Amino acid sequence: MSTASSTGSSRPRRKPQVPLVALDMDGTLLDGSSRIRPESAAAIRAATALGVRVVLATGKARPAAIAACREAGLEGDELLVSLRTPGVFLQGLAVHGRKGQQLSDAALPPAVVGQAFSWAGEAGISCVAFLGDECATLKLTSELRELHTRYYEPLAAELAGVEQLLAGPAVRKLLFMSQPELVAGLVEPHWRQALQGQGAEVMQAVPNMLEVVPAGVNKWAGLQVLLEHLGVPAQDIVAVGDGSNDLQMVANVGMGVAMGNAVDQVKHAAAAVVSSNDDDQPPRGRPAAPVELRGDQFVTVADGQPVAMHGVNWFGFNNRMTFLNGLWAGQASANSDFAAIIWQLKLLGFNAIRLPFLFDDLQAPAQPIQGYCTHESTLPELANRTVDPQYSVAIRRAPPTPAVPLPRVAEPGSCNKYIPPLAGGKTMERFLWTVQWLVSNGFYVLIDYHPMGMEKTSYDAAAFVEAWKQVWSAVSCLPNFRRDMVGRVFVDILNEPDSQWQAWQPKDGKAGMTELYLGVMDALWALTPGAPIFFINGGGQGAYAGLNWGNGFVTDKGLIEEWGITDANPFFQALMERPYLSRVVISPHLYGPSVSHRKDFYKGPEWMESLDKSFGYLGKEGYCYQGKCHVFPIAVGEFGSKFENPEDLAHLADLAAYMNAQGAGNTGGHKPVGNYFYWCYNANSGDTGGLVDDSWMNLQWVALLTRFNGVGYTFVLAGFLKIVTVGGLAASSPVDTARTAFGKASPYLMVPVGLAMCWVAKQVTDTGLHESKRFLQYMVGVLVLLYFGLVKLMFKYEPDSEWVRRPRPRLPGPMSDLRAQLGDKDLLAGAGALADSRSYQPDKPGRELYDDVAWYEGRYPSQLAEGRPRGSRGAERSARMSARAAAAAGSDTDAEYAEYAAGLDDYLRTRGAAGPDPDRADRPVAAKVANRRSYLSDK
């Protein structure tokens, strides 16, 4: 709007306020899945907060409108609709004013009603009568059931005949429902002609329905009645619609708006045309490749490439917080902004997120989540937080671009303001948005019902199935469900049944796991055939080997009878006949003594054997029934620890060996388990802690290094590169020697060789090869070949001339003794380890360090290997070499050099040879890492 003109006052004119907005529902407020989008709900709440009255002008009955708005958190006296709010319903037949007062009413002639049901019965067309807030029919068809389940209309009562129908309340309108082509070609032409002169007319809102209403009644007429009641001029309001029944309303108000999917007449009459609800998709980003199950693996749908689920649990939808926990950590976006944290998890190598939730929490009003940020962390800052300071240096190059651009959070109070809905909306909106955001950022998402004794829904199988249907219906109604959700969003039906005191068979009045699992899978498969992938927890078998916390899939009859545990066979036998058999994942949870409280059975061969008998066999031989066997993928749904209990550390060491099927863990009874979800990101997990410390601001590297498959590949790669680099310095340093086959050219090869190494490292990390076990094996082979094929060859060849800066006296000391024992092979590794010492490296750069060690030792690798003393080949050296050495030996600074060497000896004895700086020993994370080194090396 304009401001003051140049000739008038400098004071701007106030923008006129819109007092009222009238919204159609089907095709306008509701999207193609008959759901209110989170963005639309947020906009309505924002308008209401500004004092704008938003009312409905819909063909729906008022109960249907309330039901549709309830799911979006818009039901309420101060929100969009309730029994006490104004609105226009039933195509203008029912108008309600302040406090729900009924302002108008109209009914169809009884003759029209009788003709309609008679004709519908003969034509085989579904027909229903609207009696105000109730519906009735003579035959309840599948279409009329859909009218209730999808379009929220009251479920029609089935009456015996037209006489019974006409004896009740007046019929406000009739609705025919069939295939769109039948409605357009048969129903609409017939009734447009048949109703002439009978006091009724036809009206159409959606292609598969035709409505019969009293003549002269429409939304615009009803809206006029309401506006007069409220005292609002029609020229001041906005009306939004899409169907032909919205035409007069859109054409006659002050600002008529047509949806992008509106019919042409409405678009031509409107002052503005906006996009369709279904066009307004969440940011797509770069979703991961959709997967399916094949044998014991997840594989990509497109080309069958194996995919390992490396996930982390992040809870918050299950503890009354209405969003993922921890966004209150601090004022920097790095640890307080959802999108920034998600991107860091991606950089850390996670590709999956498990989202625990409760049914009740998803229906609760959403709490405010917007935070106050004073610092927007840059991409390099965020990337550097994902580098372990114990093993790596700061990232110098630009990190990869996030799949979805990170929202700006520089303005005060803007952290997480992009997360819907505003306070008061349903948590379900936020949950669905979170799923979509994670998928857009390349994550697989496991939605996990996580009662842990806080809800009892699972005790009743029917209630449990219905609750899951509501959640999955909401997910499947997302506009991008088939495109982006299928193959990327999975279902964990019931977390840890033991925590609910439930077992495979019914017990103490509680439904059995067999009934629960099959009931939910049957229902969800019927809703979206071919779409869900189900994760199954075990349970009810704690008497055998302490199987609990989601473990417990034993089907061995002998063990079941011996230990008196519940029987999983009925479940698997029924599953073998189900169409979704190849969409089921076995998902045990495995914890150490600090969580399981089992002090006697958590490690060792017998414990590993129990894992084989519980679930390991399902991923190797599979379950066999009636001559058919099926192999299942295994994914550990939870594991974790605070890494303070020695028993936990022993448990994790054996668990790592078992999952990798290496060493003692190669029991022969299972295949390697490459899929896992670490518990958890949250610092407020009392028994395990999280990936962040108690402040939520710092990453816990002792936990991050415990991921099983892919653990340490990046760090091992970095270690190899460091060893090669130090080896290169040893081979070609122009300060100390040039004892290589390249002779004088060796100093000039370091720059191109170093650049080549940097390029190779960049290609490796950009393509993700550094997390591939096979690539690591190939790299080790190449490095061994290079070492024995080139380094040995280079050191075997000795040029006739060598350049020595100045000889140093060889003094006894820890480093010289150590080097004399190690020999040629371990010299490079020793130098690499010393160069990597964080206590020594900051004081002495890498090149100076190598110079000092070379001066101090006084011998070359080839001399060490042959056990020759320094200077034993003096006779073979060139005259220039001998002259320089003699001149150096006779210099006046020998005493100074001797003093320097003694000082270096003392330094190495107290700092270098003794290991890392003792001053770091009291740091908690460093101490934990030190305690874990033997475990990591074993793994």
PDB file of C-alpha atoms in Angstrom, residues 228-411:
ATOM      1  CA  GLU A 228     -25.063  -8.788   8.236  1.00  0.00           C
ATOM      2  CA  HIS A 229     -25.162 -10.488  11.642  1.00  0.00           C
ATOM      3  CA  LEU A 230     -21.541  -9.539  12.359  1.00  0.00           C
ATOM      4  CA  GLY A 231     -21.835  -6.039  10.928  1.00  0.00           C
ATOM      5  CA  VAL A 232     -18.990  -6.476   8.464  1.00  0.00           C
ATOM      6  CA  PRO A 233     -19.246  -4.970   4.926  1.00  0.00           C
ATOM      7  CA  ALA A 234     -18.730  -7.486   2.132  1.00  0.00           C
ATOM      8  CA  GLN A 235     -16.328  -5.138   0.332  1.00  0.00           C
ATOM      9  CA  ASP A 236     -13.905  -5.323   3.292  1.00  0.00           C
ATOM     10  CA  ILE A 237     -13.453  -9.074   3.432  1.00  0.00           C
ATOM     11  CA  VAL A 238     -11.407 -11.724   1.638  1.00  0.00           C
ATOM     12  CA  ALA A 239     -12.954 -14.976   0.346  1.00  0.00           C
ATOM     13  CA  VAL A 240     -10.930 -17.931  -0.963  1.00  0.00           C
ATOM     14  CA  GLY A 241     -12.305 -20.844  -2.992  1.00  0.00           C
ATOM     15  CA  ASP A 242     -11.831 -23.209  -5.912  1.00  0.00           C
ATOM     16  CA  GLY A 243     -15.103 -24.878  -6.992  1.00  0.00           C
ATOM     17  CA  SER A 244     -18.100 -23.675  -8.957  1.00  0.00           C
ATOM     18  CA  ASN A 245     -20.010 -23.472  -5.656  1.00  0.00           C
ATOM     19  CA  ASP A 246     -17.535 -20.755  -4.605  1.00  0.00           C
ATOM     20  CA  LEU A 247     -18.029 -18.616  -7.739  1.00  0.00           C
ATOM     21  CA  GLN A 248     -20.540 -16.089  -6.395  1.00  0.00           C
ATOM     22  CA  MET A 249     -18.713 -15.757  -3.085  1.00  0.00           C
ATOM     23  CA  VAL A 250     -15.362 -15.058  -4.752  1.00  0.00           C
ATOM     24  CA  ALA A 251     -16.902 -12.678  -7.304  1.00  0.00           C
ATOM     25  CA  ASN A 252     -18.836 -10.471  -4.847  1.00  0.00           C
ATOM     26  CA  VAL A 253     -16.492  -9.790  -1.919  1.00  0.00           C
ATOM     27  CA  GLY A 254     -13.906  -7.059  -1.729  1.00  0.00           C
ATOM     28  CA  MET A 255     -10.965  -9.424  -2.408  1.00  0.00           C
ATOM     29  CA  GLY A 256     -11.774 -12.719  -4.085  1.00  0.00           C
ATOM     30  CA  VAL A 257      -8.940 -15.272  -4.254  1.00  0.00           C
ATOM     31  CA  ALA A 258      -8.894 -18.409  -6.401  1.00  0.00           C
ATOM     32  CA  MET A 259      -6.710 -21.426  -5.742  1.00  0.00           C
ATOM     33  CA  GLY A 260      -4.369 -22.657  -8.459  1.00  0.00           C
ATOM     34  CA  ASN A 261      -6.565 -25.746  -8.809  1.00  0.00           C
ATOM     35  CA  ALA A 262      -9.788 -23.699  -9.156  1.00  0.00           C
ATOM     36  CA  VAL A 263     -12.147 -24.043 -12.111  1.00  0.00           C
ATOM     37  CA  ASP A 264     -11.704 -21.437 -14.833  1.00  0.00           C
ATOM     38  CA  GLN A 265     -14.848 -19.463 -13.972  1.00  0.00           C
ATOM     39  CA  VAL A 266     -13.614 -18.899 -10.408  1.00  0.00           C
ATOM     40  CA  LYS A 267     -10.143 -17.883 -11.609  1.00  0.00           C
ATOM     41  CA  HIS A 268     -11.649 -15.326 -14.011  1.00  0.00           C
ATOM     42  CA  ALA A 269     -13.842 -13.851 -11.268  1.00  0.00           C
ATOM     43  CA  ALA A 270     -11.072 -13.645  -8.669  1.00  0.00           C
ATOM     44  CA  ALA A 271      -8.871 -10.644  -7.998  1.00  0.00           C
ATOM     45  CA  ALA A 272      -5.890 -12.956  -7.372  1.00  0.00           C
ATOM     46  CA  VAL A 273      -4.920 -16.549  -8.075  1.00  0.00           C
ATOM     47  CA  VAL A 274      -2.571 -18.379  -5.704  1.00  0.00           C
ATOM     48  CA  SER A 275      -0.855 -21.759  -5.964  1.00  0.00           C
ATOM     49  CA  SER A 276      -2.538 -25.026  -5.106  1.00  0.00           C
ATOM     50  CA  ASN A 277      -2.068 -26.529  -1.667  1.00  0.00           C
ATOM     51  CA  ASP A 278      -0.567 -29.578  -3.320  1.00  0.00           C
ATOM     52  CA  ASP A 279       1.997 -27.420  -5.123  1.00  0.00           C
ATOM     53  CA  ASP A 280       3.377 -26.124  -1.829  1.00  0.00           C
ATOM     54  CA  GLN A 281       5.778 -28.929  -0.984  1.00  0.00           C
ATOM     55  CA  PRO A 282       8.433 -28.916   1.740  1.00  0.00           C
ATOM     56  CA  PRO A 283      12.017 -28.368   0.553  1.00  0.00           C
ATOM     57  CA  ARG A 284      13.089 -31.541  -1.229  1.00  0.00           C
ATOM     58  CA  GLY A 285      16.852 -31.264  -0.825  1.00  0.00           C
ATOM     59  CA  ARG A 286      18.710 -34.471  -1.672  1.00  0.00           C
ATOM     60  CA  PRO A 287      16.847 -37.480  -0.232  1.00  0.00           C
ATOM     61  CA  ALA A 288      18.810 -40.687   0.175  1.00  0.00           C
ATOM     62  CA  ALA A 289      18.217 -43.468  -2.308  1.00  0.00           C
ATOM     63  CA  PRO A 290      15.001 -45.358  -1.443  1.00  0.00           C
ATOM     64  CA  VAL A 291      15.698 -48.847  -0.138  1.00  0.00           C
ATOM     65  CA  GLU A 292      14.042 -52.225   0.027  1.00  0.00           C
ATOM     66  CA  LEU A 293      15.000 -55.462   1.792  1.00  0.00           C
ATOM     67  CA  ARG A 294      16.834 -58.261   0.052  1.00  0.00           C
ATOM     68  CA  GLY A 295      17.975 -61.196   2.163  1.00  0.00           C
ATOM     69  CA  ASP A 296      19.872 -59.867   5.163  1.00  0.00           C
ATOM     70  CA  GLN A 297      20.510 -56.424   3.644  1.00  0.00           C
ATOM     71  CA  PHE A 298      18.969 -53.083   2.882  1.00  0.00           C
ATOM     72  CA  VAL A 299      19.578 -52.377  -0.825  1.00  0.00           C
ATOM     73  CA  THR A 300      18.735 -49.460  -3.085  1.00  0.00           C
ATOM     74  CA  VAL A 301      15.600 -49.924  -5.146  1.00  0.00           C
ATOM     75  CA  ALA A 302      17.223 -48.580  -8.302  1.00  0.00           C
ATOM     76  CA  ASP A 303      20.328 -50.762  -8.580  1.00  0.00           C
ATOM     77  CA  GLY A 304      20.407 -53.151  -5.608  1.00  0.00           C
ATOM     78  CA  GLN A 305      23.454 -51.593  -3.938  1.00  0.00           C
ATOM     79  CA  PRO A 306      23.790 -52.464  -0.217  1.00  0.00           C
ATOM     80  CA  VAL A 307      23.036 -49.676   2.269  1.00  0.00           C
ATOM     81  CA  ALA A 308      24.065 -49.862   5.936  1.00  0.00           C
ATOM     82  CA  MET A 309      21.877 -47.988   8.430  1.00  0.00           C
ATOM     83  CA  HIS A 310      24.175 -45.971  10.693  1.00  0.00           C
ATOM     84  CA  GLY A 311      21.640 -44.194  12.869  1.00  0.00           C
ATOM     85  CA  VAL A 312      21.194 -42.320  16.105  1.00  0.00           C
ATOM     86  CA  ASN A 313      18.143 -42.018  18.356  1.00  0.00           C
ATOM     87  CA  TRP A 314      16.937 -38.499  19.188  1.00  0.00           C
ATOM     88  CA  PHE A 315      13.940 -38.311  21.489  1.00  0.00           C
ATOM     89  CA  GLY A 316      11.541 -35.524  22.444  1.00  0.00           C
ATOM     90  CA  PHE A 317       8.192 -36.538  20.964  1.00  0.00           C
ATOM     91  CA  ASN A 318       7.805 -39.028  23.830  1.00  0.00           C
ATOM     92  CA  ASN A 319       8.486 -36.972  26.957  1.00  0.00           C
ATOM     93  CA  ARG A 320       5.893 -34.188  26.768  1.00  0.00           C
ATOM     94  CA  MET A 321       8.401 -31.746  25.219  1.00  0.00           C
ATOM     95  CA  THR A 322       6.587 -31.768  21.823  1.00  0.00           C
ATOM     96  CA  PHE A 323       9.852 -31.610  19.880  1.00  0.00           C
ATOM     97  CA  LEU A 324      13.349 -33.055  19.847  1.00  0.00           C
ATOM     98  CA  ASN A 325      15.182 -32.163  23.043  1.00  0.00           C
ATOM     99  CA  GLY A 326      18.254 -30.006  23.476  1.00  0.00           C
ATOM    100  CA  LEU A 327      17.483 -26.905  21.425  1.00  0.00           C
ATOM    101  CA  TRP A 328      17.738 -24.871  24.609  1.00  0.00           C
ATOM    102  CA  ALA A 329      21.495 -25.531  24.884  1.00  0.00           C
ATOM    103  CA  GLY A 330      23.002 -22.120  24.161  1.00  0.00           C
ATOM    104  CA  GLN A 331      22.887 -19.015  22.053  1.00  0.00           C
ATOM    105  CA  ALA A 332      24.901 -20.298  19.087  1.00  0.00           C
ATOM    106  CA  SER A 333      23.069 -21.999  16.256  1.00  0.00           C
ATOM    107  CA  ALA A 334      25.685 -24.794  16.302  1.00  0.00           C
ATOM    108  CA  ASN A 335      24.090 -26.355  19.376  1.00  0.00           C
ATOM    109  CA  SER A 336      20.643 -24.726  19.510  1.00  0.00           C
ATOM    110  CA  ASP A 337      19.294 -24.723  15.973  1.00  0.00           C
ATOM    111  CA  PHE A 338      17.634 -27.892  14.692  1.00  0.00           C
ATOM    112  CA  ALA A 339      18.794 -27.591  11.079  1.00  0.00           C
ATOM    113  CA  ALA A 340      22.389 -26.880  12.121  1.00  0.00           C
ATOM    114  CA  ILE A 341      22.470 -29.917  14.432  1.00  0.00           C
ATOM    115  CA  ILE A 342      21.012 -32.183  11.756  1.00  0.00           C
ATOM    116  CA  TRP A 343      23.684 -31.102   9.297  1.00  0.00           C
ATOM    117  CA  GLN A 344      26.416 -31.834  11.843  1.00  0.00           C
ATOM    118  CA  LEU A 345      25.003 -35.319  12.407  1.00  0.00           C
ATOM    119  CA  LYS A 346      25.210 -35.827   8.663  1.00  0.00           C
ATOM    120  CA  LEU A 347      28.870 -34.733   8.634  1.00  0.00           C
ATOM    121  CA  LEU A 348      29.577 -37.166  11.480  1.00  0.00           C
ATOM    122  CA  GLY A 349      28.574 -40.029   9.201  1.00  0.00           C
ATOM    123  CA  PHE A 350      25.050 -40.802  10.401  1.00  0.00           C
ATOM    124  CA  ASN A 351      22.516 -41.555   7.681  1.00  0.00           C
ATOM    125  CA  ALA A 352      19.448 -42.466   9.769  1.00  0.00           C
ATOM    126  CA  ILE A 353      17.472 -41.012  12.691  1.00  0.00           C
ATOM    127  CA  ARG A 354      15.145 -42.954  14.987  1.00  0.00           C
ATOM    128  CA  LEU A 355      12.307 -40.771  16.320  1.00  0.00           C
ATOM    129  CA  PRO A 356      10.625 -42.130  19.493  1.00  0.00           C
ATOM    130  CA  PHE A 357       7.059 -40.871  20.054  1.00  0.00           C
ATOM    131  CA  LEU A 358       3.922 -41.419  22.125  1.00  0.00           C
ATOM    132  CA  PHE A 359       0.422 -41.409  20.667  1.00  0.00           C
ATOM    133  CA  ASP A 360      -0.802 -38.942  23.306  1.00  0.00           C
ATOM    134  CA  ASP A 361       2.147 -36.608  22.757  1.00  0.00           C
ATOM    135  CA  LEU A 362       1.394 -36.287  19.040  1.00  0.00           C
ATOM    136  CA  GLN A 363      -2.107 -35.061  19.894  1.00  0.00           C
ATOM    137  CA  ALA A 364      -0.901 -32.586  22.527  1.00  0.00           C
ATOM    138  CA  PRO A 365      -0.673 -28.831  21.853  1.00  0.00           C
ATOM    139  CA  ALA A 366       2.783 -27.892  20.619  1.00  0.00           C
ATOM    140  CA  GLN A 367       4.946 -25.916  23.018  1.00  0.00           C
ATOM    141  CA  PRO A 368       6.935 -22.869  21.856  1.00  0.00           C
ATOM    142  CA  ILE A 369      10.269 -23.904  20.345  1.00  0.00           C
ATOM    143  CA  GLN A 370      11.664 -20.656  18.956  1.00  0.00           C
ATOM    144  CA  GLY A 371      14.928 -19.730  20.690  1.00  0.00           C
ATOM    145  CA  TYR A 372      17.118 -16.685  21.096  1.00  0.00           C
ATOM    146  CA  CYS A 373      20.288 -16.921  19.011  1.00  0.00           C
ATOM    147  CA  THR A 374      23.009 -14.306  19.155  1.00  0.00           C
ATOM    148  CA  HIS A 375      25.502 -16.113  16.929  1.00  0.00           C
ATOM    149  CA  GLU A 376      24.948 -17.766  13.588  1.00  0.00           C
ATOM    150  CA  SER A 377      27.634 -20.419  13.188  1.00  0.00           C
ATOM    151  CA  THR A 378      29.230 -20.524   9.742  1.00  0.00           C
ATOM    152  CA  LEU A 379      29.440 -23.732   7.730  1.00  0.00           C
ATOM    153  CA  PRO A 380      33.197 -24.112   8.428  1.00  0.00           C
ATOM    154  CA  GLU A 381      32.540 -23.605  12.152  1.00  0.00           C
ATOM    155  CA  LEU A 382      29.875 -26.280  12.111  1.00  0.00           C
ATOM    156  CA  ALA A 383      32.107 -28.618  10.119  1.00  0.00           C
ATOM    157  CA  ASN A 384      35.043 -28.168  12.506  1.00  0.00           C
ATOM    158  CA  ARG A 385      32.818 -29.197  15.422  1.00  0.00           C
ATOM    159  CA  THR A 386      32.531 -32.609  13.761  1.00  0.00           C
ATOM    160  CA  VAL A 387      36.312 -33.204  13.780  1.00  0.00           C
ATOM    161  CA  ASP A 388      37.720 -35.083  16.758  1.00  0.00           C
ATOM    162  CA  PRO A 389      40.347 -32.777  18.311  1.00  0.00           C
ATOM    163  CA  GLN A 390      42.293 -35.811  19.561  1.00  0.00           C
ATOM    164  CA  TYR A 391      43.068 -37.042  16.069  1.00  0.00           C
ATOM    165  CA  SER A 392      42.603 -34.316  13.493  1.00  0.00           C
ATOM    166  CA  VAL A 393      43.304 -30.710  12.639  1.00  0.00           C
ATOM    167  CA  ALA A 394      40.898 -27.997  11.641  1.00  0.00           C
ATOM    168  CA  ILE A 395      39.186 -28.290   8.283  1.00  0.00           C
ATOM    169  CA  ARG A 396      40.690 -25.766   5.911  1.00  0.00           C
ATOM    170  CA  ARG A 397      38.543 -26.383   2.825  1.00  0.00           C
ATOM    171  CA  ALA A 398      34.873 -25.459   2.482  1.00  0.00           C
ATOM    172  CA  PRO A 399      32.554 -28.211   3.786  1.00  0.00           C
ATOM    173  CA  PRO A 400      29.937 -29.745   1.478  1.00  0.00           C
ATOM    174  CA  THR A 401      26.770 -27.718   0.972  1.00  0.00           C
ATOM    175  CA  PRO A 402      23.774 -28.860   3.054  1.00  0.00           C
ATOM    176  CA  ALA A 403      21.042 -30.610   1.075  1.00  0.00           C
ATOM    177  CA  VAL A 404      18.570 -27.975   2.288  1.00  0.00           C
ATOM    178  CA  PRO A 405      20.036 -24.489   2.903  1.00  0.00           C
ATOM    179  CA  LEU A 406      20.270 -23.776   6.620  1.00  0.00           C
ATOM    180  CA  PRO A 407      17.685 -21.166   7.682  1.00  0.00           C
ATOM    181  CA  ARG A 408      19.153 -17.823   8.682  1.00  0.00           C
ATOM    182  CA  VAL A 409      19.238 -17.372  12.438  1.00  0.00           C
ATOM    183  CA  ALA A 410      21.208 -14.144  12.761  1.00  0.00           C
ATOM    184  CA  GLU A 411      18.267 -12.092  14.000  1.00  0.00           C
TER     185      GLU A 411
END
